[in-house]
Amino acid sequence: MANKYIIHGATINGDGTAATEALTPGGVGAWNTITYFEGTAPAFGSLAAGDTVYIRSKTSAGADITRAMSGAVSLGSASGTAAAPIVWIVDAGTVWSGVTGTLTYQASAGTHTTTVLANNIIDQGVQGQLVFLCTLATTTSITGGLLVIQAGAVLRKPKIDTTARTSTSPITSTRVYGVLDSPLFKAGKIGNNSNCLIRFDSDVRGVVINPDIELQATPTAGMAVFYALDAFGTIVGGRIYGSGATTGQELARFNATNAKLTAMGLIYPKTMTAVDPTGAAQTFEFQAIGADGEGGGVFANAYGIADSRDDGNYPTLNAYLPGSAAPWSWKIYPRAATLVDPFYLASAKVFVDTAASKTITAELLLSDEFAGLNKSNVWIEGCYVDNSTGVPTAFGTRDYAGAALDTSTAAWSAASYGAVSLLKRKLAVTTPTAIKPNTLITLRLCVAKTSASDNDILFFDPDFTLS
Amino acid sequence: MPTFRATSPTGDVSQYDAETPDPTHLGAGWRLEEIIVVAPAPEADPPPPTVYEGRRRLTHQEFLNLLGVAFVPILALAKQSVEIEAWVMRFQVATPDESGYPINLDDPLTIQGLNALEPILVAQGVVQIGWAQGVLNG
């Protein structure tokens, strides 16, 4: 495992083993061409698994490097292995003092896809030194994606610039099959339905860490930031912001295959639509935690969506975030829930009282416009541990006869949400036997009626009571 | 000769060819780029044709289909050779794994057997050289 060096444009090509320019061809000194970063075998010296290659971020003449693509480009070397990947570092003054430039891959046609090869790690001293720039404005599609990170590849701190896009019809997605760490996205119009800005597909678990995504163009329906096709994508941290991060901009879409997206700590405006299920399979699932910069969550599947954003101004009752004075509740929109496929939302608490039979009560607020809700299509079911036997024991409130939901006088913070008036209701069941102390009571709210309009919503206090 | 693109502090852009850049363009506030056209990569060999869209695990029937005209001659050979009979029997008893398919084209014994059978079948005029690879392409 050795350090190698590239100074693009150096007069003489060395063997890559030193950061200075070589005095003789093949002599000790830096390689003099960026093509070795693009898969060309070095003319002198060698590139082996586990090597670290430092790339001077300006040419020997002092200019930033712009690679005008004429076709697809692959970055990295096939010599890397999973155990010993090759590391490429675009230097920001550590090796070459005072030299902090940029290396840009400029895509201007439909075949200009840049691929980061497996078993290669590409890093840079400062975020945005390595730039993937798309200059296409309208209809031409980069059908393979603007940038592809293969499984087993890691790309750190790049800048992906598609601000030139003014039309939604072209495809300029970044396809993540490996790890994309701390990318800076500057996005114009986002591409069409199955591509979007960042795409996960092919039954691979791609990961995007701490993305900084600025959306600069007016949103267009159907053009989401993330798209998952037969894949499981994970986004950790990061933020979405900008003039385009607003009403009409969708966060995620899925296609008609098994797909799941999880966003842990990704902050995005509450005005954005979390998920549009159009075209998604029945098995898709979306989860987000911390979308509001606090502890708020979002959960969506084919049957409904629930969110608990702290900035949603939802009516609250008993539940508080751990270690916080911030109350919270779930807002539920059962957009496609039915008797066959209800929308479920889980909760749980530890029973810390002395052993006793208890009445478990879940408090709800229902839109007064949401017709037809009763105990057959809104219920709770769950499980407690029997104090005598130690056996998990089920409970439930479902009444197939469809009795009316019990009214409630719970002191919610509000009985309306915007223009929607809310009715206080509750679901309660008394355990037939004593609950074992210091055991978990699990419960889930089940909603089996489809919303007929955007105002057909419910609020659920997850801190169910025991009395 | 290198191509340079210089962006002035006021945003004016100029592009020119020169052995070395204008020293002015290396000054404060200027952005100087060397524009280097990436040579197109050599055209890759087309991938081998596949029958089942590259799927490496097959049903019994699909595997028999891939054997083609060699299927009956292989059964005849199995009656003459215990080793070949044992190889054939492996496929008969194979059951689906977690993929749902019983036959694995990447199994070393599958590859070994097909490669061993090819010269015999070629000598008999049943198949041509390359038959085994054709089966293994899927």
XYZ file of C-alpha atoms in Angstrom:
605
model
C 0.000 0.000 0.000
C 1.789 3.069 -1.246
C 1.139 6.734 -1.861
C 1.050 7.827 -5.472
C 0.710 11.263 -7.000
C -0.783 12.846 -10.120
C 0.115 16.323 -11.386
C -1.846 16.701 -14.587
C 0.140 18.553 -17.186
C 3.571 18.026 -15.670
C 6.167 18.118 -18.415
C 7.559 14.649 -17.758
C 5.609 11.563 -16.673
C 7.164 9.943 -13.640
C 6.532 6.679 -11.854
C 3.925 8.221 -9.552
C 5.901 7.735 -6.357
C 6.613 11.370 -5.495
C 4.661 14.613 -5.341
C 7.264 16.498 -7.326
C 7.609 16.508 -11.091
C 9.862 13.836 -12.535
C 13.139 14.792 -14.181
C 13.199 11.844 -16.553
C 10.456 9.699 -18.089
C 9.585 6.998 -15.581
C 11.782 8.575 -12.986
C 10.799 9.277 -9.420
C 8.034 11.820 -9.632
C 4.346 12.309 -10.134
C 2.341 10.876 -12.959
C 1.437 13.656 -15.342
C -2.023 12.685 -16.595
C -5.467 12.592 -15.002
C -6.343 9.655 -17.251
C -4.844 7.341 -14.645
C -7.774 8.365 -12.452
C -10.049 7.298 -15.292
C -8.834 3.742 -15.705
C -5.818 4.101 -17.976
C -2.953 1.937 -16.767
C 0.079 3.963 -15.710
C 2.850 4.055 -18.276
C 5.420 3.901 -15.495
C 5.232 2.448 -12.010
C 2.126 0.672 -10.859
C -1.219 1.107 -9.190
C -2.047 -1.615 -6.720
C -4.854 -2.496 -4.359
C -4.657 -0.417 -1.212
C -2.710 2.457 -2.799
C -3.638 6.060 -2.059
C -3.391 8.433 -5.005
C -3.192 12.156 -4.398
C -4.414 14.313 -7.257
C -3.171 17.875 -7.539
C -6.349 19.909 -7.923
C -4.823 22.302 -10.443
C -2.681 21.506 -13.453
C 1.032 22.087 -13.325
C 0.277 25.431 -15.012
C -2.083 26.428 -12.212
C -5.466 25.927 -13.897
C -8.507 24.117 -12.569
C -9.097 20.875 -14.448
C -12.275 20.545 -16.499
C -12.818 17.241 -18.259
C -15.182 17.843 -21.170
C -16.735 14.406 -21.601
C -17.125 12.836 -25.011
C -18.640 9.619 -23.698
C -19.025 7.644 -20.507
C -16.197 7.879 -17.996
C -15.265 5.520 -15.187
C -13.375 6.799 -12.183
C -11.078 4.568 -10.220
C -9.158 1.427 -10.933
C -10.181 -2.174 -11.326
C -7.132 -3.064 -9.242
C -8.885 -2.176 -6.017
C -10.357 -4.931 -3.872
C -13.003 -4.966 -1.183
C -10.334 -5.593 1.448
C -7.913 -3.059 -0.038
C -9.714 -0.397 -2.015
C -7.785 2.251 -3.877
C -8.198 5.694 -2.347
C -8.146 8.803 -4.541
C -7.831 12.186 -2.870
C -8.285 15.472 -4.700
C -5.811 17.481 -2.696
C -6.668 20.816 -1.089
C -3.248 21.994 -0.057
C -2.131 19.143 2.159
C 0.344 17.750 -0.354
C 0.669 20.723 -2.663
C 0.617 23.715 -0.341
C -1.657 26.540 -1.373
C -3.223 24.650 -4.247
C -6.978 24.231 -3.871
C -8.585 23.814 -7.227
C -11.410 21.857 -8.808
C -11.656 18.802 -11.008
C -14.857 18.947 -13.048
C -16.462 16.250 -15.178
C -18.646 18.153 -17.607
C -21.530 16.184 -19.137
C -23.078 17.665 -22.246
C -24.669 14.721 -24.061
C -26.845 11.703 -23.444
C -23.987 9.222 -23.069
C -22.029 11.229 -20.546
C -22.396 9.086 -17.461
C -19.614 9.074 -14.881
C -19.261 5.882 -12.877
C -17.321 5.460 -9.659
C -15.972 1.924 -9.772
C -16.378 -0.597 -6.998
C -13.526 -0.935 -4.533
C -12.513 2.672 -4.979
C -12.857 5.482 -2.448
C -12.812 9.003 -3.859
C -12.303 11.812 -1.388
C -11.290 15.439 -1.474
C -9.810 17.940 0.908
C -12.682 20.401 0.603
C -16.276 19.626 -0.333
C -17.014 20.441 -3.912
C -13.524 20.112 -5.361
C -14.710 17.217 -7.473
C -17.606 18.462 -9.542
C -20.054 16.538 -11.702
C -21.579 19.192 -13.909
C -24.431 18.748 -16.338
C -24.705 21.520 -18.930
C -27.764 20.070 -20.659
C -30.811 22.293 -20.304
C -33.641 20.483 -22.030
C -34.805 17.297 -23.612
C -31.599 15.291 -23.889
C -31.514 12.463 -21.373
C -28.425 11.000 -19.791
C -30.050 7.616 -19.834
C -27.576 5.882 -17.553
C -27.704 8.662 -15.017
C -25.376 11.604 -14.621
C -23.392 9.881 -11.880
C -23.324 6.259 -10.777
C -21.732 5.024 -7.553
C -21.257 1.292 -7.860
C -21.805 -1.106 -4.982
C -18.564 -1.217 -3.048
C -17.599 2.311 -4.057
C -17.483 5.382 -1.830
C -17.646 8.948 -3.110
C -17.075 11.699 -0.561
C -17.917 15.385 -0.691
C -18.584 15.861 -4.398
C -20.569 18.661 -5.913
C -23.287 17.545 -8.303
C -24.484 20.502 -10.324
C -27.578 20.200 -12.500
C -28.663 23.823 -12.194
C -28.624 24.153 -15.978
C -31.694 21.885 -16.291
C -34.804 23.848 -17.189
C -36.947 20.950 -18.349
C -38.251 17.908 -16.502
C -38.182 15.504 -19.376
C -34.501 14.636 -19.325
C -32.853 12.174 -17.002
C -29.966 13.329 -14.858
C -30.159 11.177 -11.790
C -27.392 10.185 -9.427
C -27.654 6.445 -8.922
C -26.417 5.178 -5.598
C -25.480 1.546 -5.238
C -22.598 2.209 -2.850
C -22.012 5.100 -0.456
C -22.391 8.764 -1.328
C -21.005 10.755 1.584
C -21.577 14.467 2.131
C -22.552 15.425 -1.397
C -23.452 18.966 -2.330
C -26.337 19.019 -4.798
C -27.222 22.130 -6.720
C -30.314 21.138 -8.655
C -32.313 22.753 -11.397
C -35.354 20.949 -12.763
C -35.472 17.389 -11.481
C -35.787 14.649 -14.078
C -38.683 12.387 -14.816
C -40.614 10.038 -12.596
C -38.394 6.990 -12.525
C -35.152 8.848 -12.130
C -35.568 11.981 -10.046
C -32.507 13.450 -8.360
C -31.174 10.483 -6.392
C -32.140 6.979 -7.362
C -31.806 3.596 -5.651
C -32.474 0.453 -7.676
C -31.423 -3.064 -8.620
C -31.988 -4.738 -5.254
C -28.982 -2.900 -3.795
C -28.832 -1.076 -0.478
C -27.408 2.326 -1.336
C -26.536 4.868 1.349
C -26.437 8.655 1.156
C -24.847 10.375 4.145
C -25.416 13.994 5.055
C -26.533 15.305 1.660
C -26.786 19.053 1.240
C -29.457 19.467 -1.426
C -30.412 22.868 -2.742
C -33.406 22.840 -5.072
C -33.385 25.939 -7.250
C -36.214 25.243 -9.692
C -39.969 25.457 -9.333
C -41.320 22.011 -8.379
C -43.076 19.842 -10.903
C -45.507 17.137 -9.829
C -44.071 13.665 -10.157
C -40.444 14.722 -9.915
C -39.289 13.649 -6.480
C -35.918 14.084 -4.851
C -35.494 10.359 -4.133
C -36.708 7.426 -6.170
C -36.568 3.759 -5.142
C -37.009 0.880 -7.572
C -36.661 -2.615 -6.158
C -34.144 -1.351 -3.645
C -33.606 -0.230 -0.076
C -32.140 3.228 0.247
C -30.919 4.896 3.412
C -30.351 8.601 3.887
C -28.586 9.690 7.061
C -28.601 13.333 8.063
C -28.513 16.159 5.609
C -30.981 18.766 4.495
C -33.119 19.839 1.569
C -33.649 23.541 1.101
C -33.883 26.290 -1.470
C -36.579 28.044 -3.406
C -37.663 24.742 -4.927
C -38.056 22.964 -1.589
C -41.653 23.961 -1.163
C -45.259 23.053 -1.904
C -45.490 20.721 -4.839
C -42.041 19.218 -4.371
C -42.165 15.549 -3.458
C -39.519 13.966 -1.294
C -39.837 10.373 -2.455
C -41.446 8.180 -5.062
C -41.409 4.446 -5.577
C -42.064 2.180 -8.510
C -44.151 -0.971 -8.654
C -41.611 -3.208 -6.973
C -40.598 -3.904 -3.406
C -38.788 -0.796 -2.221
C -38.072 1.019 1.001
C -36.506 4.327 1.890
C -35.369 5.339 5.360
C -34.306 8.895 6.145
C -32.733 9.355 9.571
C -32.161 12.982 10.403
C -32.777 14.373 6.923
C -34.328 17.801 7.412
C -36.779 19.071 4.812
C -39.518 21.715 4.838
C -42.955 20.748 6.053
C -44.449 22.194 2.888
C -42.869 19.433 0.796
C -44.915 16.322 0.114
C -43.230 13.431 1.874
C -44.365 10.631 -0.401
C -46.511 10.302 -3.492
C -47.640 6.684 -3.806
C -48.565 6.930 -7.474
C -47.217 3.873 -9.266
C -45.768 2.348 -6.113
C -46.115 -1.301 -5.180
C -48.262 -2.298 -2.242
C -45.116 -3.265 -0.345
C -43.349 0.103 -0.452
C -42.421 1.768 2.807
C -40.995 5.145 3.739
C -39.726 6.151 7.168
C -38.202 9.402 8.288
C -36.996 10.546 11.684
C -36.034 14.100 12.480
C -37.460 15.657 9.348
C -38.295 18.722 11.389
C -34.865 18.969 12.949
C -36.358 17.636 16.171
C -37.730 14.187 16.933
C -40.582 14.231 14.465
C -41.164 11.227 12.293
C -42.888 10.234 9.094
C -44.163 6.810 8.175
C -45.815 6.013 4.879
C -46.904 2.913 3.055
C -49.459 2.054 0.418
C -52.343 2.533 2.818
C -51.600 5.811 4.500
C -49.138 8.275 5.866
C -48.532 9.459 9.403
C -46.251 12.206 10.557
C -45.391 13.848 13.854
C -43.449 16.913 12.749
C -42.823 19.356 15.553
C -43.379 22.226 13.119
C -46.722 20.847 11.988
C -48.635 22.666 14.733
C -50.676 19.551 15.371
C -53.041 19.281 18.345
C -51.290 17.470 21.173
C -52.330 15.818 24.426
C -50.081 13.705 26.642
C -47.060 12.637 24.648
C -43.750 14.456 24.969
C -40.474 13.837 23.175
C -37.909 12.106 25.404
C -36.067 14.634 27.555
C -37.965 17.471 25.974
C -40.794 19.855 26.755
C -42.080 19.509 23.206
C -45.454 17.769 22.984
C -46.232 15.713 19.922
C -48.893 13.633 18.224
C -49.381 11.684 15.024
C -51.345 13.160 12.141
C -52.761 10.327 10.047
C -54.032 10.399 6.485
C -55.339 6.919 5.538
C -55.320 7.597 1.808
C -55.869 3.968 0.743
C -56.671 2.046 3.918
C -59.380 -0.606 3.641
C -60.829 -3.397 5.702
C -58.431 -5.771 3.955
C -55.401 -3.487 4.233
C -55.669 -1.207 7.250
C -53.136 1.483 8.083
C -51.325 0.629 11.304
C -49.438 2.899 13.674
C -47.661 1.397 16.658
C -46.992 2.615 20.174
C -45.752 1.077 23.401
C -45.008 1.825 27.008
C -43.571 0.040 29.991
C -46.046 -0.763 32.770
C -44.369 0.519 35.938
C -47.296 0.252 38.348
C -48.087 -2.619 40.688
C -49.757 -5.594 39.097
C -53.377 -4.849 38.334
C -55.988 -4.982 35.638
C -56.034 -1.668 33.805
C -58.129 0.161 31.282
C -56.012 1.045 28.270
C -57.256 4.210 26.573
C -56.080 5.726 23.311
C -57.235 9.263 22.566
C -58.062 10.434 19.069
C -59.177 13.515 17.181
C -61.179 12.855 14.031
C -62.012 15.296 11.282
C -65.735 16.043 11.428
C -65.753 15.675 7.630
C -64.432 12.095 7.771
C -67.693 10.191 7.458
C -68.303 6.583 8.382
C -65.701 6.084 11.094
C -66.785 3.635 13.798
C -65.430 0.830 15.944
C -65.267 -1.556 13.003
C -62.829 0.554 11.012
C -60.952 2.376 13.766
C -59.658 0.314 16.634
C -56.673 -0.495 18.788
C -55.164 -3.891 19.325
C -52.156 -4.930 21.280
C -50.561 -7.127 23.844
C -49.658 -7.105 27.539
C -47.900 -9.632 29.765
C -50.227 -11.444 32.163
C -48.950 -11.051 35.717
C -49.991 -14.557 36.773
C -48.848 -16.596 33.807
C -46.191 -14.394 32.252
C -47.804 -15.087 28.910
C -48.320 -12.271 26.382
C -52.037 -11.634 26.212
C -53.808 -9.892 23.376
C -56.459 -7.200 23.624
C -58.488 -5.221 21.139
C -61.417 -2.877 20.708
C -62.648 -3.809 17.253
C -66.391 -4.164 17.030
C -67.433 -5.660 13.719
C -70.973 -4.456 14.364
C -69.680 -0.947 13.805
C -70.746 0.738 17.039
C -70.067 4.426 17.298
C -66.717 5.513 18.662
C -66.789 6.658 22.284
C -66.779 10.381 22.826
C -64.017 11.909 24.902
C -63.377 15.052 26.913
C -59.574 14.819 26.795
C -57.812 18.164 27.046
C -56.199 18.339 23.624
C -54.298 21.540 22.884
C -56.762 22.297 20.085
C -59.939 20.878 18.585
C -59.239 22.046 15.072
C -56.459 21.913 12.529
C -56.528 24.745 10.096
C -60.018 24.824 8.651
C -60.749 21.274 9.813
C -62.859 20.845 12.936
C -61.961 17.834 15.032
C -64.082 15.535 17.169
C -62.706 14.061 20.373
C -63.010 10.298 20.472
C -61.353 7.468 22.405
C -60.765 3.733 22.227
C -60.647 1.912 25.544
C -60.336 -1.681 26.700
C -59.926 -3.178 30.163
C -57.459 -6.009 30.514
C -59.166 -9.148 31.858
C -56.184 -9.964 34.049
C -53.497 -8.062 35.906
C -50.583 -6.651 33.944
C -47.149 -7.765 35.025
C -45.020 -4.877 36.376
C -42.030 -3.671 34.362
C -43.241 -5.298 31.180
C -44.011 -3.774 27.821
C -47.511 -3.019 26.654
C -47.606 -2.784 22.878
C -50.464 -1.277 20.985
C -51.269 -0.283 17.458
C -53.915 2.008 16.103
C -55.682 0.511 13.107
C -57.533 2.592 10.540
C -59.396 0.752 7.829
C -61.244 3.495 5.968
C -59.957 5.462 3.024
C -59.863 9.223 3.182
C -62.197 10.773 0.652
C -60.438 14.124 0.755
C -57.368 15.820 2.156
C -59.443 16.879 5.158
C -60.207 13.291 6.150
C -57.521 13.039 8.792
C -57.066 11.788 12.346
C -54.752 12.704 15.201
C -53.490 10.055 17.586
C -51.865 10.617 20.963
C -49.276 7.834 21.225
C -49.044 8.182 25.004
C -52.020 5.958 25.731
C -53.205 6.001 29.318
C -53.654 3.271 31.897
C -56.319 3.709 34.563
C -2.068 22.594 -27.406
C -4.019 23.089 -24.168
C -7.332 24.943 -24.140
C -7.922 27.391 -21.319
C -11.146 29.029 -20.175
C -10.764 32.107 -18.034
C -13.557 33.732 -16.029
C -12.832 37.247 -14.925
C -13.811 38.659 -11.526
C -16.753 40.332 -13.299
C -17.885 37.070 -14.874
C -16.618 37.577 -18.396
C -15.527 34.301 -19.953
C -12.864 33.813 -22.577
C -11.462 30.642 -24.071
C -8.200 30.219 -25.924
C -5.547 27.733 -26.908
C -2.038 28.281 -25.662
C 0.980 26.366 -24.491
C 0.776 28.194 -21.171
C -2.038 30.294 -19.698
C -2.070 34.077 -19.652
C -0.433 34.942 -16.317
C -3.207 37.508 -15.720
C -5.682 34.675 -15.493
C -3.805 33.204 -12.555
C -4.375 36.372 -10.583
C -6.725 36.991 -7.686
C -10.394 36.837 -8.573
C -9.870 34.973 -11.823
C -10.965 31.394 -12.361
C -8.800 29.556 -14.837
C -9.712 26.112 -16.167
C -7.874 23.873 -18.563
C -10.495 22.205 -20.753
C -9.426 18.694 -21.617
C -11.675 16.570 -23.784
C -11.894 13.041 -22.423
C -11.047 10.533 -25.125
C -13.970 8.159 -25.615
C -13.487 4.751 -24.052
C -12.991 1.862 -26.476
C -16.220 0.160 -27.345
C -16.776 -2.730 -25.006
C -17.359 -6.223 -26.370
C -21.072 -6.968 -26.513
C -22.214 -9.207 -23.680
C -22.802 -12.859 -24.590
C -26.380 -13.652 -25.566
C -28.548 -15.144 -22.862
C -31.798 -17.028 -22.984
C -33.122 -16.237 -19.535
C -32.020 -12.590 -19.319
C -28.824 -13.442 -17.515
C -30.519 -15.355 -14.709
C -27.982 -17.796 -13.265
C -30.429 -20.060 -11.483
C -32.807 -22.150 -13.518
C -35.571 -24.692 -13.333
C -34.927 -28.261 -14.445
C -36.812 -27.635 -17.667
C -34.885 -24.481 -18.453
C -31.596 -26.309 -17.960
C -32.718 -29.121 -20.259
C -33.673 -26.500 -22.848
C -30.147 -25.074 -22.668
C -28.610 -28.520 -23.167
C -30.459 -28.643 -26.469
C -29.598 -31.473 -28.826
C -27.032 -32.762 -26.343
C -29.667 -33.858 -23.817
C -30.374 -37.343 -25.243
C -26.721 -38.075 -26.070
C -25.813 -37.158 -22.494
C -28.354 -39.666 -21.203
C -26.805 -42.275 -23.519
C -23.351 -41.445 -22.168
C -24.697 -41.798 -18.640
C -25.481 -45.407 -19.360
C -21.851 -46.018 -20.220
C -20.135 -44.002 -17.509
C -20.871 -44.021 -13.815
C -19.254 -40.593 -13.466
C -21.532 -39.109 -16.077
C -24.518 -40.920 -14.610
C -23.678 -39.445 -11.202
C -23.415 -35.973 -12.706
C -26.817 -36.329 -14.353
C -28.323 -37.665 -11.143
C -27.209 -34.518 -9.283
C -29.566 -32.502 -11.435
C -32.395 -34.963 -11.016
C -32.276 -34.733 -7.236
C -31.576 -31.005 -7.024
C -34.262 -29.137 -5.118
C -34.962 -25.393 -5.100
C -32.897 -23.316 -2.727
C -33.812 -19.923 -1.269
C -33.831 -18.508 -4.800
C -36.622 -20.866 -5.749
C -34.568 -22.554 -8.460
C -32.781 -25.918 -8.252
C -30.086 -25.467 -10.919
C -27.125 -23.120 -10.458
C -25.080 -22.296 -13.556
C -22.282 -20.981 -11.335
C -21.956 -24.217 -9.364
C -18.387 -25.504 -9.909
C -19.604 -29.070 -10.469
C -22.037 -27.885 -13.135
C -19.254 -26.004 -14.901
C -16.805 -28.890 -14.547
C -19.269 -31.440 -15.899
C -20.302 -29.419 -18.927
C -16.689 -28.670 -19.828
C -15.812 -32.353 -19.472
C -18.722 -33.430 -21.662
C -18.045 -30.980 -24.475
C -15.060 -32.752 -26.089
C -16.904 -36.047 -25.941
C -19.984 -34.576 -27.583
C -17.891 -32.697 -30.129
C -16.128 -35.946 -31.050
C -19.520 -37.557 -31.556
C -20.585 -34.711 -33.800
C -23.446 -33.773 -31.465
C -22.287 -30.255 -30.689
C -19.593 -27.821 -31.698
C -16.789 -26.289 -29.684
C -18.214 -23.609 -27.439
C -21.350 -25.557 -26.576
C -20.518 -25.738 -22.854
C -19.945 -21.986 -22.653
C -23.193 -21.420 -24.457
C -25.047 -23.432 -21.812
C -23.213 -21.628 -19.024
C -24.105 -18.228 -20.513
C -27.650 -18.970 -19.484
